[in-house]
Amino acid sequence: MLPFRFTYYTILDIFRFALRFIRPDPRSRVTDPVGDIVSFMHSFEEKYGRAHPVFYQGTYSQALSDAKRELRFLLVYLHGDDHQDSDEFCRNALCAPEVISLINSRMLFWACSTNKPEGYRVSQALRENTYPFLAMIMLKDRRMTVVGRLEGLIQPDDLINQLTFIMDANQTYLVSERLEREERNQTQVLRQQQDEAYLASLRADQEKERKKREERERKRRKEEEVQQQKLAEERRRQNLQEEKERKLECLPPEPSPDDPDSVKIIFKLPNDSRVERRFHFSQSLTVIHDFLFSLKESPEKFQIEANFPRRVLPCVPSEEWPNPPTLQEAGLSHTEVLFVQDLTDE
Amino acid sequence: MFTSTGSSGLYKAPLSKSLLLVPSTLSLLLTLLLPHCQKFFVYDLHAVKNDFQIWRLICGRIICLDLKDAFCSGLLIYNFRIFERRFGSRKFASFLLGSWVLSALFDFILVEAVQYLLGVTVASNLPSGFLAPVFALFVPFHCSIPRVQVAQILGPLSITNKTLIYILGLQLFTSGSYIWIVAMSGLISGMCYDRRVLQVHQVLCIPSRLAQFFSWALEPIFSSSEPTSEARVGMGATVDIQRQQRMEQLDRQLMLSQFAQVRRQRQQQGGMINWNRLFPPLRQRRNINYQEGPRSEQRAPPPLEVSEEQVARLMEMGFSRGDALEALRASNNDLNVATNFLLQH
């Protein structure tokens, strides 16, 4: 492996050495368009003074976007550092007061040197043949178009005349574009108002619909409530009927009339009807209550009263009588008349 | 891929046009029709030094006697017409004159140095022609023209807008045995003039009056009319930039596609990563050897996998299946780039 390794590392070293010439520091290849323009502005001011048109501080794309949005002319100046006429042009023509006022008042001015990557890119796009080079760009047929080119050395008066001529020749396009944009804005405002009116009427309709729906809902809920009450009443009555049948089945048999330990009781119901039955002395008062409860004519809630002395018989368990007494304990004789009092309404 | 600034042709470049036409015509005349007159245009420093034939410094350094050198220098002069547009005709002429004169001096120095160091007498074998100023123009070419990356090869190498010009210069550099002496003198004189060493640019320059006279006298002959085929006014302000960005994006997609393909091949091979990355020709040769091995059934490399969904979508647009497959393979499975690819071709 040693000869292979020696050969490999030797070739690798030679390759790296050669690569150092072919490929410089990668950081130097990072392009900074705004930095190019700012550095050009500084070098221009150092060389020709501060009397110059206002430079647009941004990239070429930004300048085009601003000119399109503001509907203005964009004057692009590509500066050739090495050209024999650049100095004369910058001192005499570009820094003349009349030229400065014309450019500052009526157009955007973007400039860069063609020795910088950003300027070189624009140079490739505009394809100028000589320097100094000025290009007038504006929005025309919905496209940023070069509408004028000035190549070579030019005097201030000629520069003003040519720029004015180019602007006058193409002013109609800007005016029509501006009118079209205003019309588009008005149409947009009108459509927006119509949309707002439609939304307002839609909201009113929705509100009306909501109220109607609430009313219908309330009515339906009331009917449902009535239905529920009917069902509850029906269910309660059915339960009562079942309860009566169940207690009737649980009653003990009736003793015979000749039984000495039995008692004959005559019940007077609230509806003036009379019921007779014999009960055993040893039976509890609960049996009497159950017998009465199982009758169809008896009310739901009732109490049993006895005369001589007048008293209420404790037929159901209560605090005073946990276990109801028997008939004998209650003091009932052989024949008794008991009165049933209706407590349902109370 | 040339550095195309301005319009094609020689508009506003009269000096470049004259440098192209006059020496080329004279070279053709001397080579084809008047071979017996070539001895007057031989660049012979030995004769200059011993026989005091000073006129050879002028005649021997204007016309190329080798048609290959004439062709290469013509191409370079045509490309360097951008410097006449950047400098202006007078400044350009001054640069050429200064580098021409300085390179004569450096030719003498280099010939003496080589004779002293290596003992080789090359004074009688220097190539003739307008070569030194052509090489001198590489100095502003290297310094003034920014590099715009056009394409990128796998790895760190990249092709810029200046690569082809350098290759052409290298071709001219290696066309003869001793042309490197003229090339070195040209480069040194170009650097001296460009860096304003010893105020050479003020001494060896063409006066304004002389420039105006020549402009008045010769410009009607050598000036080119403005090309009307190219739309000067009315062109879009960003059309070229957009086209360039689209080309860059397409090149990036192609590079990614090739990179994915190379990675897939590397996974099949296994090791030798460094060799494959550093030496692409060896990878090609190794692939050939590998394919001729026992696994002959894998002779054709597996194609890049394209998703059938995107193929179906492209076929719905109306393209054929073969075209859709080719476009998706070229664009590394990017539907938008593939659509643009198919629409443009």
XYZ file of C-alpha atoms in Angstrom:
691
model
C 0.000 0.000 0.000
C 2.916 2.380 0.429
C 3.490 3.189 -3.282
C -0.223 3.681 -3.756
C -0.431 6.049 -0.793
C 2.623 7.987 -1.953
C 1.195 8.372 -5.438
C -2.224 9.322 -4.123
C -0.979 12.018 -1.761
C 1.423 13.434 -4.343
C -1.312 13.789 -6.926
C -3.655 15.221 -4.313
C -1.120 17.878 -3.329
C -0.500 18.829 -6.935
C -4.234 19.044 -7.523
C -4.778 21.269 -4.505
C -1.927 23.533 -5.576
C -3.414 23.881 -9.042
C -6.864 24.431 -7.584
C -5.572 27.387 -5.628
C -4.901 29.203 -8.901
C -8.074 28.177 -10.666
C -10.470 28.851 -7.828
C -9.862 31.964 -5.740
C -11.332 32.691 -2.325
C -15.047 31.863 -2.493
C -15.905 34.874 -0.392
C -14.765 37.201 -3.164
C -17.442 35.782 -5.440
C -20.299 36.914 -3.224
C -22.013 39.720 -5.086
C -23.353 42.728 -3.249
C -25.417 44.858 -5.655
C -26.261 47.616 -3.192
C -22.641 47.723 -2.068
C -21.569 48.119 -5.693
C -23.875 51.090 -6.138
C -22.950 52.738 -2.845
C -19.229 52.362 -3.535
C -19.728 53.809 -7.001
C -21.575 56.788 -5.485
C -18.733 57.428 -3.064
C -16.073 57.201 -5.760
C -18.118 59.484 -8.018
C -18.422 62.130 -5.305
C -14.728 61.899 -4.489
C -13.795 62.402 -8.118
C -16.348 64.888 -9.439
C -17.800 66.606 -6.375
C -21.192 66.598 -4.733
C -22.996 68.519 -7.471
C -24.681 65.659 -9.302
C -28.178 64.278 -9.825
C -29.628 62.316 -6.935
C -28.581 58.690 -7.274
C -31.118 55.963 -6.640
C -29.729 53.864 -3.782
C -30.855 50.388 -4.679
C -30.461 47.620 -7.186
C -31.510 47.803 -10.799
C -34.568 45.658 -10.121
C -35.644 47.938 -7.293
C -35.233 50.985 -9.517
C -37.371 49.376 -12.203
C -40.041 48.474 -9.646
C -40.168 52.015 -8.270
C -40.343 53.554 -11.743
C -43.177 51.199 -12.637
C -45.093 51.888 -9.448
C -44.656 55.665 -9.561
C -45.092 55.872 -13.366
C -41.905 57.855 -13.848
C -39.011 57.794 -16.276
C -35.897 55.934 -15.181
C -32.570 57.219 -16.479
C -29.831 54.596 -16.293
C -26.228 55.792 -16.515
C -23.521 53.184 -17.062
C -20.190 54.662 -16.085
C -17.087 53.458 -17.885
C -14.169 54.117 -15.569
C -11.579 53.573 -18.274
C -13.180 55.504 -21.098
C -11.425 58.582 -22.446
C -14.590 60.699 -22.448
C -16.005 59.759 -19.039
C -14.240 62.512 -17.131
C -15.318 65.223 -19.535
C -18.901 63.983 -19.582
C -19.185 63.775 -15.800
C -17.648 67.193 -15.194
C -19.383 69.157 -17.936
C -22.661 67.459 -18.758
C -23.748 65.389 -15.796
C -22.850 68.000 -13.160
C -24.330 70.987 -15.002
C -26.995 72.727 -12.917
C -29.609 72.638 -15.675
C -29.090 68.915 -16.193
C -29.229 68.271 -12.456
C -32.508 70.133 -12.032
C -34.059 68.417 -15.048
C -33.089 64.947 -13.888
C -34.048 65.489 -10.257
C -37.450 66.935 -11.063
C -38.697 64.618 -13.765
C -37.107 61.172 -13.491
C -35.337 58.608 -11.359
C -31.584 58.358 -11.870
C -29.726 55.071 -11.438
C -26.006 54.800 -12.077
C -23.302 52.221 -11.645
C -19.860 51.397 -12.975
C -19.462 48.599 -15.469
C -16.406 47.354 -13.582
C -18.721 46.144 -10.829
C -20.824 42.986 -11.165
C -24.154 44.795 -10.860
C -23.197 47.357 -13.479
C -21.825 44.641 -15.706
C -25.088 42.729 -15.479
C -27.041 45.802 -16.484
C -24.497 46.393 -19.229
C -25.185 42.939 -20.585
C -28.903 43.642 -20.465
C -28.808 47.043 -22.150
C -25.971 46.135 -24.537
C -24.324 49.528 -24.910
C -21.672 50.088 -27.572
C -19.679 52.914 -26.073
C -19.430 55.143 -23.031
C -20.767 57.362 -21.548
C -24.087 55.578 -21.927
C -27.546 56.770 -20.875
C -30.739 54.768 -21.301
C -34.268 56.042 -20.694
C -36.637 53.352 -19.427
C -40.342 53.675 -18.759
C -43.501 51.592 -18.515
C -44.836 51.120 -22.013
C -47.463 48.558 -23.040
C -47.313 47.111 -19.525
C -43.608 46.405 -19.874
C -40.493 48.279 -18.794
C -39.057 49.304 -22.136
C -35.964 51.181 -23.257
C -37.343 54.208 -25.077
C -34.130 56.173 -25.595
C -30.397 55.589 -25.748
C -27.608 58.166 -25.672
C -24.148 56.854 -26.460
C -20.903 58.759 -26.539
C -19.825 62.190 -25.424
C -22.597 64.775 -25.407
C -22.735 68.408 -24.335
C -25.127 69.724 -21.652
C -27.410 71.583 -24.052
C -27.677 68.626 -26.396
C -28.248 66.334 -23.427
C -31.111 68.481 -22.163
C -32.630 68.723 -25.626
C -32.458 64.995 -26.253
C -33.816 64.058 -22.829
C -36.666 66.537 -23.232
C -37.417 65.196 -26.687
C -37.520 61.611 -25.453
C -39.776 62.510 -22.549
C -42.158 64.574 -24.686
C -42.350 61.824 -27.284
C -43.282 59.204 -24.687
C -45.339 61.289 -22.270
C -48.607 60.110 -23.825
C -47.904 56.533 -22.763
C -47.409 57.598 -19.162
C -50.545 59.746 -19.218
C -52.669 56.951 -20.656
C -51.228 54.482 -18.170
C -51.966 56.863 -15.316
C -55.546 57.378 -16.518
C -55.981 53.646 -16.873
C -54.690 53.138 -13.359
C -57.078 55.789 -11.977
C -59.967 54.150 -13.802
C -58.939 50.802 -12.370
C -58.840 52.321 -8.895
C -62.300 53.860 -9.311
C -63.671 50.548 -10.527
C -62.108 48.869 -7.540
C -63.630 51.416 -5.129
C -67.061 51.012 -6.728
C -66.855 47.239 -6.511
C -65.785 47.523 -2.896
C -68.802 49.701 -2.080
C -71.120 47.275 -3.828
C -69.590 44.427 -1.887
C -70.138 46.303 1.375
C -73.794 47.003 0.548
C -74.327 43.379 -0.390
C -72.723 42.244 2.846
C -74.939 44.610 4.861
C -78.122 43.317 3.232
C -76.891 39.779 3.676
C -76.344 40.435 7.371
C -79.886 41.858 7.747
C -81.362 38.817 6.027
C -79.372 36.536 8.253
C -80.608 38.384 11.356
C -84.233 38.090 10.248
C -83.786 34.420 9.542
C -82.214 33.924 12.941
C -85.158 35.545 14.741
C -87.652 33.453 12.813
C -85.728 30.339 13.662
C -85.680 31.272 17.358
C -89.476 31.816 17.377
C -90.048 28.453 15.741
C -87.711 26.843 18.208
C -89.516 28.364 21.175
C -92.932 27.154 19.910
C -91.618 23.685 19.329
C -90.131 23.617 22.819
C -93.481 24.655 24.378
C -95.383 21.926 22.546
C -92.763 19.457 23.592
C -93.173 20.552 27.189
C -96.958 20.047 27.029
C -96.412 16.642 25.522
C -94.018 15.778 28.295
C -96.553 16.764 30.928
C -99.249 14.612 29.343
C -96.928 11.676 29.252
C -95.965 12.179 32.881
C -99.642 12.353 33.935
C -100.450 9.183 32.008
C -97.469 7.413 33.505
C -98.480 8.448 37.053
C -102.066 7.196 36.585
C -100.833 3.878 35.285
C -98.543 3.477 38.265
C -101.450 4.153 40.643
C -103.564 1.507 38.939
C -100.812 -1.055 39.233
C -100.293 -0.182 42.885
C -104.006 -0.724 43.662
C -104.063 -4.114 41.968
C -100.957 -5.194 43.827
C -102.452 -4.290 47.251
C -105.741 -6.039 46.436
C -103.856 -9.263 45.833
C -102.059 -8.954 49.161
C -105.218 -8.588 51.291
C -105.914 -11.432 53.756
C -109.215 -13.343 53.293
C -112.397 -11.990 54.863
C -113.515 -13.788 58.059
C -116.995 -15.412 58.239
C -119.943 -13.513 59.752
C -120.304 -15.878 62.709
C -116.676 -15.440 63.816
C -116.685 -13.987 67.371
C -113.270 -12.300 66.924
C -114.327 -10.349 63.845
C -115.657 -6.834 63.540
C -117.966 -5.369 60.915
C -116.913 -2.000 59.582
C -118.993 0.261 57.402
C -116.959 2.812 55.430
C -118.510 6.077 54.210
C -116.565 7.327 51.229
C -116.324 10.986 50.189
C -118.671 10.370 47.256
C -121.400 9.203 49.697
C -121.057 5.544 48.783
C -120.969 2.806 51.462
C -118.656 -0.225 51.636
C -118.944 -3.019 54.220
C -116.373 -5.628 55.176
C -115.479 -7.805 58.159
C -111.997 -7.696 59.682
C -110.270 -9.721 62.333
C -109.524 -8.102 65.709
C -105.857 -9.161 65.539
C -105.291 -7.563 62.163
C -103.477 -4.248 61.904
C -105.000 -0.976 60.831
C -102.732 -1.173 57.757
C -105.048 -3.833 56.366
C -107.931 -1.395 56.522
C -105.857 1.212 54.758
C -104.826 -1.249 52.061
C -108.440 -2.338 51.581
C -109.556 1.224 51.113
C -106.643 2.031 48.847
C -107.497 -0.878 46.550
C -111.047 0.397 46.011
C -111.661 2.264 42.791
C -113.827 4.912 44.379
C -111.294 5.947 47.001
C -109.118 9.003 46.519
C -105.363 8.882 46.270
C -104.656 10.410 49.638
C -107.064 10.022 52.502
C -107.398 9.620 56.255
C -109.846 7.562 58.319
C -111.857 9.195 61.135
C -113.909 7.564 63.863
C -116.758 9.069 65.896
C -117.476 8.666 69.565
C -114.874 9.778 70.389
C -113.953 11.603 67.248
C -110.336 10.751 66.268
C -108.136 9.997 63.320
C -106.971 6.387 63.124
C -103.214 5.971 62.492
C -103.335 3.645 59.519
C -99.922 4.394 58.044
C -96.546 4.279 59.821
C -95.541 7.598 61.315
C -93.311 8.986 64.024
C -95.932 8.549 66.721
C -96.882 5.019 65.653
C -93.934 3.243 64.016
C -96.164 0.197 63.808
C -99.887 0.827 63.377
C -101.989 -0.757 66.136
C -104.425 -3.572 65.680
C -108.213 -3.110 65.524
C -108.545 -4.207 69.120
C -105.903 -1.807 70.295
C -107.602 0.980 68.391
C -110.766 0.398 70.429
C -113.038 -0.760 67.624
C -116.105 -2.680 68.758
C -118.213 -5.211 66.903
C -119.845 -2.771 64.530
C -118.219 0.497 63.544
C -118.901 3.288 61.110
C -115.735 4.973 59.767
C -115.572 8.123 57.665
C -113.015 8.495 54.862
C -111.679 12.050 54.418
C -110.242 13.058 51.039
C -106.800 14.730 51.329
C -105.927 14.856 47.670
C -106.931 18.434 47.075
C -105.241 19.653 50.208
C -20.442 32.337 -23.877
C -18.189 35.169 -25.008
C -18.204 38.389 -23.033
C -20.780 40.065 -25.185
C -20.990 43.733 -24.309
C -22.839 45.835 -26.792
C -23.986 44.634 -30.143
C -22.274 41.988 -32.175
C -20.067 43.186 -34.961
C -17.630 46.054 -34.982
C -19.929 49.041 -34.477
C -18.053 51.893 -32.779
C -14.826 49.859 -32.902
C -12.990 51.153 -36.005
C -9.480 50.456 -34.747
C -10.347 46.854 -33.974
C -11.814 46.521 -37.439
C -8.654 47.848 -39.029
C -6.507 45.547 -36.883
C -8.643 42.631 -37.982
C -8.767 43.388 -41.678
C -5.349 44.759 -42.586
C -3.021 42.198 -40.940
C -5.252 39.284 -41.912
C -5.328 40.385 -45.517
C -1.588 40.873 -45.582
C -1.030 37.480 -43.933
C -3.115 35.794 -46.586
C -1.300 37.673 -49.330
C 2.131 36.771 -48.022
C 1.273 33.133 -47.418
C -0.628 32.358 -50.587
C 0.400 34.803 -53.281
C 3.766 36.286 -52.322
C 5.793 33.659 -50.454
C 9.067 35.127 -51.647
C 8.366 38.368 -49.781
C 8.010 36.640 -46.387
C 11.678 37.153 -45.588
C 11.066 40.855 -45.136
C 8.529 40.170 -42.343
C 10.524 37.678 -40.295
C 10.990 38.730 -36.667
C 14.754 38.256 -36.308
C 16.300 39.942 -33.283
C 19.715 38.597 -34.266
C 19.616 40.556 -37.503
C 18.384 43.605 -35.611
C 21.252 43.420 -33.152
C 24.101 42.498 -35.490
C 23.133 44.027 -38.819
C 21.249 47.008 -37.366
C 18.129 46.184 -39.382
C 15.900 48.336 -37.167
C 13.090 48.148 -39.704
C 12.545 44.517 -38.715
C 11.253 45.703 -35.346
C 8.365 47.205 -37.253
C 7.801 44.828 -40.145
C 8.345 41.674 -38.139
C 5.855 42.637 -35.463
C 2.811 43.539 -37.533
C 1.920 40.619 -39.785
C 1.643 36.996 -38.700
C 3.377 34.602 -41.051
C 1.592 31.646 -39.461
C -2.073 31.422 -40.454
C -2.955 29.566 -37.250
C -1.562 32.422 -35.156
C -3.314 34.914 -37.403
C -6.627 33.156 -36.869
C -6.291 32.961 -33.091
C -5.120 36.532 -32.750
C -7.963 37.645 -35.000
C -10.490 35.958 -32.755
C -8.931 37.539 -29.704
C -8.870 40.983 -31.308
C -12.527 40.595 -32.238
C -13.381 39.752 -28.653
C -11.200 42.512 -27.249
C -13.132 45.078 -29.286
C -15.050 45.623 -26.064
C -11.995 47.481 -24.779
C -12.138 49.942 -27.629
C -15.712 50.547 -26.565
C -14.727 50.786 -22.923
C -11.568 52.900 -23.383
C -12.402 54.901 -26.459
C -10.456 54.688 -29.685
C -7.675 57.093 -28.714
C -7.009 55.480 -25.336
C -7.205 52.041 -26.885
C -4.720 53.033 -29.563
C -2.414 54.460 -26.917
C -2.564 51.222 -24.970
C -1.732 49.166 -28.042
C 1.094 51.483 -29.074
C 2.570 51.569 -25.598
C 2.437 47.815 -25.128
C 3.831 47.297 -28.629
C 6.851 49.487 -27.962
C 7.434 48.166 -24.461
C 7.186 44.572 -25.558
C 9.990 45.145 -28.070
C 12.203 46.192 -25.175
C 11.144 43.231 -23.070
C 11.711 40.889 -26.007
C 15.375 41.938 -26.044
C 15.673 41.517 -22.289
C 14.050 38.094 -22.268
C 16.082 36.831 -25.214
C 19.312 37.889 -23.519
C 18.188 36.352 -20.216
C 17.319 33.034 -21.837
C 20.609 32.991 -23.714
C 22.504 33.730 -20.519
C 20.667 31.197 -18.359
C 19.975 28.321 -20.717
C 22.539 28.897 -23.438
C 19.837 28.685 -26.094
C 19.849 31.193 -28.942
C 16.204 32.015 -29.683
C 16.770 35.410 -31.270
C 16.162 34.083 -34.771
C 13.093 32.002 -33.959
C 10.608 34.439 -32.458
C 7.129 34.381 -33.970
C 6.187 37.377 -36.027
C 2.992 39.320 -35.844
C 0.906 41.594 -33.665
C 0.984 39.150 -30.771
C 2.399 41.104 -27.854
C -0.402 43.706 -27.720
C -2.931 40.894 -27.970
C -1.440 39.263 -24.900
C -1.165 42.667 -23.232
C -4.925 43.083 -23.538
C -5.367 40.108 -21.235
C -4.316 42.361 -18.352
C -7.346 44.690 -18.498
C -9.419 41.660 -19.431
C -8.455 40.017 -16.163
C -8.781 43.188 -14.081
C -11.735 45.084 -15.525
C -14.222 42.449 -16.608
C -16.073 40.972 -13.626
C -16.632 37.245 -13.566
C -20.188 36.144 -14.212
C -20.676 32.456 -13.568
C -22.332 30.818 -16.545
C -22.234 27.127 -15.703
C -20.765 24.875 -13.067
C -19.025 21.551 -13.528
C -19.246 18.893 -10.866
C -17.115 19.984 -7.964
C -15.425 23.323 -7.409
C -14.709 24.169 -11.046
C -16.976 26.635 -12.753
C -17.297 28.097 -16.215
C -17.543 31.850 -16.369
C -17.987 34.283 -19.199
C -14.204 34.608 -19.423
C -13.247 30.929 -19.597
C -13.384 30.604 -23.361
C -11.186 33.645 -23.878
C -8.594 32.215 -21.540
C -8.705 28.931 -23.435
C -8.200 30.795 -26.695
C -5.240 32.642 -25.205
C -3.817 29.352 -23.985
C -4.188 27.960 -27.487
C -2.227 30.874 -28.877
C 0.323 30.560 -26.076
C 1.104 26.949 -26.943
C 1.079 27.267 -30.719
C 4.857 27.640 -31.107
C 8.071 26.766 -29.353
C 9.164 30.251 -28.383
C 5.921 32.191 -28.477
C 6.022 32.257 -24.721
C 8.733 34.909 -24.866
C 6.475 37.206 -26.862
C 3.575 36.349 -24.563
C 5.561 37.126 -21.425
C 6.819 40.403 -22.846
C 3.280 41.296 -23.865
C 1.900 40.546 -20.426
C 4.684 42.462 -18.688
C 4.255 45.471 -20.943
C 0.510 45.354 -20.416
C 0.988 45.356 -16.668
C 3.479 48.234 -16.842
C 1.137 50.312 -18.959
C -1.959 49.432 -16.971
C -0.307 50.119 -13.627
C 1.201 53.358 -14.954
C 4.752 52.315 -14.183
C 7.311 55.122 -14.747
C 4.663 57.307 -16.397
C 4.842 55.186 -19.517
C 1.228 55.895 -20.357
C 1.978 59.587 -20.678
C 5.048 59.169 -22.857
C 3.811 56.458 -25.196
C 0.442 57.861 -26.087
C -1.168 59.222 -29.194
C -1.698 62.994 -29.060
C -5.195 64.325 -29.350
C -4.492 66.177 -32.570
C -3.072 63.071 -34.211
C -6.063 61.067 -32.986
C -8.422 63.630 -34.448
C -6.565 63.589 -37.745
C -6.717 59.831 -38.013
C -10.342 59.892 -36.949
C -11.100 62.343 -39.701
C -9.029 60.547 -42.310
C -9.577 56.839 -41.628
C -12.855 56.513 -39.747
C -15.024 56.755 -42.895
C -13.176 53.696 -44.182
C -13.207 51.501 -41.080
C -16.312 52.643 -39.231
C -19.208 50.180 -39.183
C -22.815 51.154 -39.542
C -25.106 50.599 -36.602
C -26.722 47.172 -36.830
C -30.441 47.559 -37.469
C -31.415 43.932 -36.955
C -31.056 44.194 -33.196
C -33.775 46.238 -31.547
C -32.001 49.092 -29.813
C -34.995 51.076 -28.656
C -38.103 49.253 -27.550
C -36.386 46.258 -26.035
C -37.389 45.122 -22.580
C -35.255 46.427 -19.775
C -34.860 43.046 -18.109
C -35.214 40.529 -20.944
C -31.547 39.559 -20.998
C -31.324 39.317 -17.235
C -34.377 37.077 -17.085
C -33.039 34.862 -19.846
C -29.719 34.554 -18.047
C -31.433 33.660 -14.773
C -33.506 31.038 -16.551
C -30.365 29.542 -18.081
C -28.667 29.502 -14.693
C -31.631 27.722 -13.146
C -31.679 25.142 -15.930
C -27.946 24.527 -15.528
C -28.409 24.045 -11.798
C -31.154 21.506 -12.408
C -28.974 19.631 -14.869
C -26.121 19.627 -12.375
C -28.384 18.228 -9.654
C -29.604 15.549 -12.039
C -26.064 14.520 -12.920
C -25.073 14.614 -9.266
C -27.920 12.271 -8.335
C -26.939 9.940 -11.161
C -23.302 9.927 -10.075
C -24.311 9.240 -6.498
C -26.403 6.275 -7.585
C -23.491 4.882 -9.580
C -21.174 5.401 -6.639
C -23.481 3.418 -4.366
C -23.271 0.533 -6.801
C -19.497 0.669 -6.990
C -18.851 0.992 -3.283
C -15.500 2.528 -2.415
C -13.038 4.806 -4.205
C -14.936 7.951 -3.321
C -11.945 10.243 -3.491
C -10.810 8.896 -6.816
C -14.242 9.320 -8.334
C -14.576 12.860 -7.073
C -11.108 14.098 -7.987
C -10.599 12.385 -11.334
C -13.735 12.169 -13.499
C -11.902 10.628 -16.485
C -10.735 7.770 -14.300
C -14.320 7.273 -13.202
C -15.385 6.989 -16.810
C -12.671 4.451 -17.570
C -13.450 2.521 -14.422
C -17.096 2.388 -15.378
C -16.175 0.918 -18.744
C -14.006 -1.725 -17.092
C -16.707 -2.425 -14.552
C -19.344 -2.846 -17.225
C -17.178 -5.326 -19.126
C -16.869 -7.443 -15.997
C -18.922 -10.477 -14.972
C -22.106 -8.462 -14.483
C -22.737 -7.940 -18.145
C -26.493 -7.764 -17.638
C -26.063 -4.318 -16.065
C -24.380 -2.915 -19.130
C -26.728 0.033 -19.525
C -26.688 2.357 -16.515
C -30.031 2.491 -14.727
C -32.003 5.566 -15.800
C -32.987 8.218 -13.308
C -36.256 7.278 -11.648
C -39.074 9.555 -12.761
C -42.413 9.579 -11.039
C -45.243 8.249 -13.151
C -47.596 10.855 -11.754
C -45.590 13.689 -13.276
C -45.225 11.799 -16.548
C -48.999 11.405 -16.666
C -49.465 15.089 -15.932
C -47.116 16.064 -18.755
C -48.869 13.645 -21.090
C -52.182 15.290 -20.169
C -50.668 18.560 -21.366
C -50.174 16.970 -24.773
C -46.524 15.926 -24.793
C -45.459 12.456 -25.786
C -44.253 9.974 -23.222
C -40.683 9.881 -24.519
C -40.378 13.652 -24.440
C -41.912 13.783 -20.970
C -39.502 11.161 -19.654
C -36.519 12.933 -21.179
C -37.553 16.326 -19.825
C -38.208 15.020 -16.313
C -34.919 13.146 -16.328
C -33.075 16.277 -17.441
C -34.800 18.515 -14.907
C -34.315 16.133 -11.972
C -38.055 15.493 -11.590
C -39.047 19.154 -11.409
C -42.376 19.613 -13.160
C -42.064 23.355 -13.780
C -38.574 23.147 -15.219
C -39.586 20.164 -17.329
C -42.580 22.070 -18.684
C -40.400 25.036 -19.586
C -37.904 22.654 -21.148
C -40.555 21.072 -23.367
C -42.144 24.383 -24.313
C -38.825 25.884 -25.355
C -37.718 22.974 -27.517
